Coordinates of C-alpha atoms in Angstrom, one line a residue:
M250 CA 74.3 142.0 34.9
P251 CA 73.6 140.3 38.3
E252 CA 70.9 138.2 36.6
K253 CA 73.4 137.1 33.9
T254 CA 76.0 136.2 36.5
E255 CA 73.5 134.1 38.4
K256 CA 72.4 132.3 35.3
K257 CA 76.0 131.5 34.4
R258 CA 76.6 130.2 37.9
E259 CA 73.6 127.9 37.5
V260 CA 74.8 126.6 34.2
D261 CA 78.3 126.0 35.6
Q262 CA 76.8 124.0 38.5
L263 CA 74.7 122.0 36.1
K264 CA 77.8 121.2 34.1
A265 CA 79.7 120.2 37.2
F266 CA 76.8 117.9 38.1
L267 CA 76.5 116.2 34.7
G268 CA 80.3 116.1 34.1
G269 CA 80.6 114.2 37.4
G270 CA 78.0 111.7 36.2
F271 CA 80.2 110.9 33.1
G272 CA 83.2 110.4 35.4
G273 CA 81.3 108.1 37.6
I274 CA 80.3 105.7 34.8
A275 CA 83.9 105.5 33.6
N276 CA 85.1 104.9 37.2
V277 CA 82.8 102.0 37.8
L278 CA 83.5 100.2 34.5
A279 CA 87.2 100.4 35.1
G280 CA 87.3 99.5 38.8
Q281 CA 84.5 97.0 39.5
P282 CA 86.6 93.8 39.3
F283 CA 89.1 95.1 41.9
D284 CA 86.3 96.3 44.1
T285 CA 84.6 92.9 44.1
I286 CA 87.9 91.2 45.2
K287 CA 88.4 93.9 47.9
V288 CA 84.9 93.5 49.4
R289 CA 85.1 89.7 49.3
M290 CA 88.5 89.7 51.1
Q291 CA 87.1 92.2 53.7
T292 CA 84.0 90.1 54.5
A293 CA 85.3 86.5 54.2
A294 CA 85.9 84.3 57.2
P295 CA 89.5 84.2 58.5
G296 CA 91.6 81.8 56.4
Q297 CA 89.1 81.6 53.5
Y298 CA 91.6 83.3 51.1
N299 CA 95.4 83.2 51.2
G300 CA 95.6 86.7 49.6
M301 CA 94.4 88.8 46.7
V302 CA 95.4 86.3 43.9
D303 CA 93.9 83.4 45.7
C304 CA 90.6 85.3 46.2
F305 CA 90.7 86.2 42.5
K306 CA 91.2 82.5 41.5
Q307 CA 88.5 81.2 43.8
T308 CA 86.0 83.8 42.6
I309 CA 86.7 83.1 38.9
A310 CA 86.7 79.3 39.4
K311 CA 83.3 79.4 41.1
D312 CA 81.3 81.7 38.8
G313 CA 83.6 82.7 35.9
L314 CA 84.6 86.2 34.9
K315 CA 81.1 87.6 35.3
A316 CA 81.6 87.2 39.1
L317 CA 84.0 90.1 39.0
Y318 CA 81.1 92.3 37.9
R319 CA 78.6 91.0 40.4
G320 CA 76.7 93.8 41.9
V321 CA 77.8 96.3 39.2
S322 CA 74.3 97.5 38.5
A323 CA 74.0 99.2 41.9
P324 CA 77.1 101.3 41.6
L325 CA 76.6 101.9 37.9
I326 CA 73.1 103.3 38.5
G327 CA 74.1 104.9 41.9
V328 CA 77.5 106.2 41.0
T329 CA 76.2 108.5 38.3
P330 CA 74.2 110.7 40.7
M331 CA 76.9 110.0 43.4
W332 CA 79.8 111.4 41.3
A333 CA 77.6 114.1 39.9
L334 CA 76.6 115.1 43.5
S335 CA 80.3 114.7 44.6
F336 CA 81.6 117.2 42.0
W337 CA 78.7 119.5 42.5
S338 CA 79.1 119.6 46.3
Y339 CA 82.9 120.0 45.8
D340 CA 82.1 123.1 43.7
L341 CA 79.7 124.2 46.4
G342 CA 82.3 123.7 49.1
Q343 CA 84.7 126.0 47.2
R344 CA 81.9 128.6 47.0
I345 CA 81.4 128.3 50.7
V346 CA 85.2 129.0 51.2
Y347 CA 85.1 132.1 49.1
A348 CA 81.9 133.3 50.8
A349 CA 83.5 132.8 54.2
T350 CA 86.7 134.7 53.2
P351 CA 85.5 137.9 51.3
N352 CA 88.7 139.8 52.1
R353 CA 91.1 137.2 50.8
K354 CA 94.2 138.5 49.1
S355 CA 94.3 135.7 46.5
K356 CA 91.7 133.9 44.5
E357 CA 93.9 130.8 44.6
M358 CA 92.6 128.4 47.2
S359 CA 95.1 126.7 49.5
L360 CA 95.3 122.9 49.8
L361 CA 93.7 123.2 53.3
E362 CA 90.7 125.0 51.7
F363 CA 90.5 122.3 49.0
A364 CA 90.5 119.7 51.8
F365 CA 87.5 121.5 53.4
A366 CA 85.6 121.5 50.1
G367 CA 86.5 117.8 49.5
G368 CA 85.5 116.8 53.0
F369 CA 82.2 118.7 52.5
S370 CA 81.6 116.8 49.3
G371 CA 82.1 113.4 51.1
F372 CA 79.6 114.5 53.8
V373 CA 77.0 115.4 51.2
T374 CA 77.3 112.3 49.1
T375 CA 76.9 109.9 52.1
G376 CA 73.1 110.0 51.6
V377 CA 73.5 108.5 48.1
T378 CA 76.5 106.3 48.7
T379 CA 75.3 104.3 51.7
P380 CA 72.3 102.5 50.2
M381 CA 74.2 102.0 47.0
E382 CA 77.1 100.4 48.9
R383 CA 74.8 98.3 51.0
I384 CA 73.2 96.7 48.0
K385 CA 76.5 96.3 46.2
V386 CA 78.2 94.6 49.2
I387 CA 75.3 92.2 49.7
L388 CA 75.4 91.1 46.0
Q389 CA 79.2 90.8 46.0
T390 CA 79.3 88.6 49.2
Q391 CA 76.0 86.7 49.4
D392 CA 77.5 83.5 48.2
Q393 CA 80.1 83.6 51.1
V394 CA 77.4 83.7 53.9
K395 CA 75.2 81.0 55.3
G396 CA 72.1 80.5 53.1
G397 CA 74.0 81.2 49.9
V398 CA 72.7 83.3 47.0
K399 CA 69.5 85.1 48.1
Y400 CA 69.0 87.9 45.7
K401 CA 69.0 87.8 41.8
G402 CA 70.0 91.4 41.3
M403 CA 70.0 95.0 42.4
M404 CA 66.2 95.6 42.4
D405 CA 65.5 92.3 44.1
A406 CA 68.1 93.0 46.8
G407 CA 66.9 96.6 47.3
V408 CA 63.3 95.5 47.8
G409 CA 64.3 92.5 50.0
V410 CA 66.5 94.7 52.3
F411 CA 63.8 97.3 52.6
K412 CA 61.1 94.7 53.5
E413 CA 63.4 93.2 56.1
G414 CA 64.7 96.5 57.7
G415 CA 63.0 99.5 56.1
L416 CA 65.1 102.6 55.4
G417 CA 67.4 101.6 58.3
G418 CA 68.3 98.4 56.5
L419 CA 69.3 100.3 53.4
Y420 CA 71.2 102.9 55.4
R421 CA 73.1 100.4 57.6
G422 CA 76.7 101.5 57.7
T423 CA 76.1 105.2 57.4
V424 CA 78.5 106.2 60.1
A425 CA 81.2 104.0 58.6
T426 CA 80.6 105.4 55.2
M427 CA 80.9 108.9 56.5
A428 CA 84.1 108.0 58.4
R429 CA 85.6 106.7 55.1
D430 CA 84.3 109.4 52.7
V431 CA 84.8 112.7 54.6
P432 CA 88.6 112.3 55.2
G433 CA 88.9 110.2 52.0
S434 CA 87.3 112.9 49.8
A435 CA 89.5 115.6 51.4
A436 CA 92.6 113.6 50.5
Y437 CA 91.1 112.8 47.1
F438 CA 90.6 116.3 45.9
V439 CA 93.7 117.7 47.6
A440 CA 95.8 115.2 45.7
Y441 CA 94.1 116.0 42.4
E442 CA 94.5 119.8 42.9
Y443 CA 98.1 119.3 43.9
F444 CA 99.1 117.2 40.9
Y445 CA 96.9 119.4 38.6
R446 CA 98.9 122.5 39.6
L447 CA 102.1 120.6 39.3
L448 CA 101.5 119.3 35.8
K449 CA 99.6 122.2 34.3
K450 CA 101.7 124.5 32.2
D451 CA 101.0 128.2 32.3
G452 CA 98.5 129.4 29.7
Q453 CA 97.8 125.9 28.5
S454 CA 95.0 123.4 29.2
I455 CA 96.1 120.2 31.0
S456 CA 97.0 117.3 28.8
V457 CA 95.2 114.0 28.7
G458 CA 98.2 112.2 30.2
A459 CA 98.4 114.7 33.1
T460 CA 94.6 114.4 33.7
L461 CA 95.0 110.6 33.9
F462 CA 97.9 110.8 36.3
A463 CA 96.3 113.4 38.6
G464 CA 93.1 111.5 38.7
G465 CA 94.9 108.2 39.4
M466 CA 96.9 109.7 42.2
S467 CA 93.8 111.2 43.8
G468 CA 92.4 107.7 44.1
V469 CA 95.7 106.4 45.6
A470 CA 95.7 109.2 48.1
M471 CA 92.1 108.5 49.2
W472 CA 92.5 104.7 49.5
S473 CA 95.8 105.0 51.4
I474 CA 93.8 106.4 54.4
A475 CA 90.3 105.0 53.7
I476 CA 90.8 101.3 54.1
P477 CA 90.2 100.8 57.9
P478 CA 86.7 102.5 57.9
D479 CA 85.9 100.8 54.5
V480 CA 86.6 97.4 56.1
I481 CA 84.3 98.2 59.0
K482 CA 81.7 99.5 56.6
S483 CA 81.8 96.2 54.5
R484 CA 81.6 94.1 57.6
I485 CA 78.6 96.0 59.0
Q486 CA 76.8 96.0 55.7
A487 CA 77.4 92.3 54.9
A488 CA 76.7 90.9 58.4
P489 CA 73.3 89.6 59.6
P490 CA 71.2 92.0 61.6
G491 CA 72.3 92.3 65.2
T492 CA 75.9 91.2 64.6
Y493 CA 77.3 94.6 65.5
K494 CA 75.9 97.5 67.6
G495 CA 77.7 100.1 65.5
F496 CA 80.9 101.4 64.1
F497 CA 83.1 101.1 67.2
D498 CA 81.6 97.8 68.3
C499 CA 82.5 96.3 64.9
A500 CA 86.0 97.7 65.0
I501 CA 86.6 96.4 68.6
K502 CA 85.3 92.9 67.8
M503 CA 87.2 92.6 64.6
V504 CA 90.5 93.7 66.0
G505 CA 90.0 91.5 69.1
Q506 CA 89.3 88.4 67.0
E507 CA 91.6 88.9 64.1
G508 CA 94.2 91.5 65.2
P509 CA 94.9 95.0 63.8
G510 CA 95.8 93.6 60.4
A511 CA 92.1 92.9 59.8
L512 CA 91.5 96.7 59.4
F513 CA 93.7 96.6 56.3
K514 CA 92.1 93.7 54.5
G515 CA 91.6 94.4 50.8
L516 CA 94.3 97.1 50.7
G517 CA 96.1 95.5 47.8
P518 CA 93.1 95.4 45.4
A519 CA 91.9 98.8 46.6
L520 CA 95.2 100.4 45.7
L521 CA 95.4 98.5 42.4
R522 CA 91.8 99.7 41.6
A523 CA 92.5 103.2 42.8
F524 CA 94.7 104.4 40.0
P525 CA 93.0 103.1 36.8
A526 CA 89.5 103.6 38.1
N527 CA 90.0 107.2 39.1
A528 CA 92.2 108.0 36.1
A529 CA 89.3 106.8 34.0
G530 CA 86.8 108.7 36.2
F531 CA 88.6 112.1 35.8
L532 CA 89.1 111.5 32.1
G533 CA 85.4 110.6 31.7
R534 CA 84.5 113.8 33.5
A535 CA 86.9 115.9 31.4
A536 CA 85.5 114.4 28.2
G537 CA 81.9 115.0 29.5
M538 CA 82.7 118.6 30.4
E539 CA 84.2 119.2 27.0
M540 CA 81.1 117.9 25.3
L541 CA 78.9 120.0 27.5
H542 CA 81.0 123.1 26.8
Q543 CA 80.4 122.4 23.1
L544 CA 76.7 122.1 23.6
W545 CA 76.2 125.3 25.6

């Protein structure tokens, strides 16, 4: 019996991992155009864009619609293991909660406990997210910096960054990524669990519409608090080597030169992206999990 239980746990964890991968692909395809605009606004010189719409117009005028999907290969390849790892580690975070509270009165986890599991997920995924984001940001912004377009694509950029700075070059912005993803993931999963509970009817599986809404709101919750560290991350990852000494140095310089508003650059496209991208992500995960349940 214990052997059967252990085998079931391994299968459930594998499904959580693979299901997250399906969600990640859907998330990227739905959200990449908004992400490109967000990153370009965050890293542009002061005054380069008059707002989100102006950034969109300039980007399209320069390189056409394909510019909105510039750098998509890095997140599309990286987000599959990242989302898979995110949901797997979220599941693991919940198991840690249960293991730490053996005498709990209810099997229902509190929102605070979901926040711990979500934050744990953000911490674990940083190792995958940081190099992926580094390459993506470079490809999305290289035409805005001195010297112009340097890399042709993801592999070219990855090799180039590694040659110039080694692993440290690929992992530039790790602290900022963690500062964004630990609290952001906590908010993300708490929002999803809250709306899931609110919309799920007793004894029935959650509807497609409810899944879309809960997933979309989880993205809005995350990006409502994640923008300041995300701006700092984008600046650090796009800047030439030596521009910033670290997370706090970047924040201080940015606020000193551009004011506190600089920390919220890209908030508009981030929030516009948050709902459809994460709704698609959770729907993709749900569809993937359903398919996996049918297979075994």
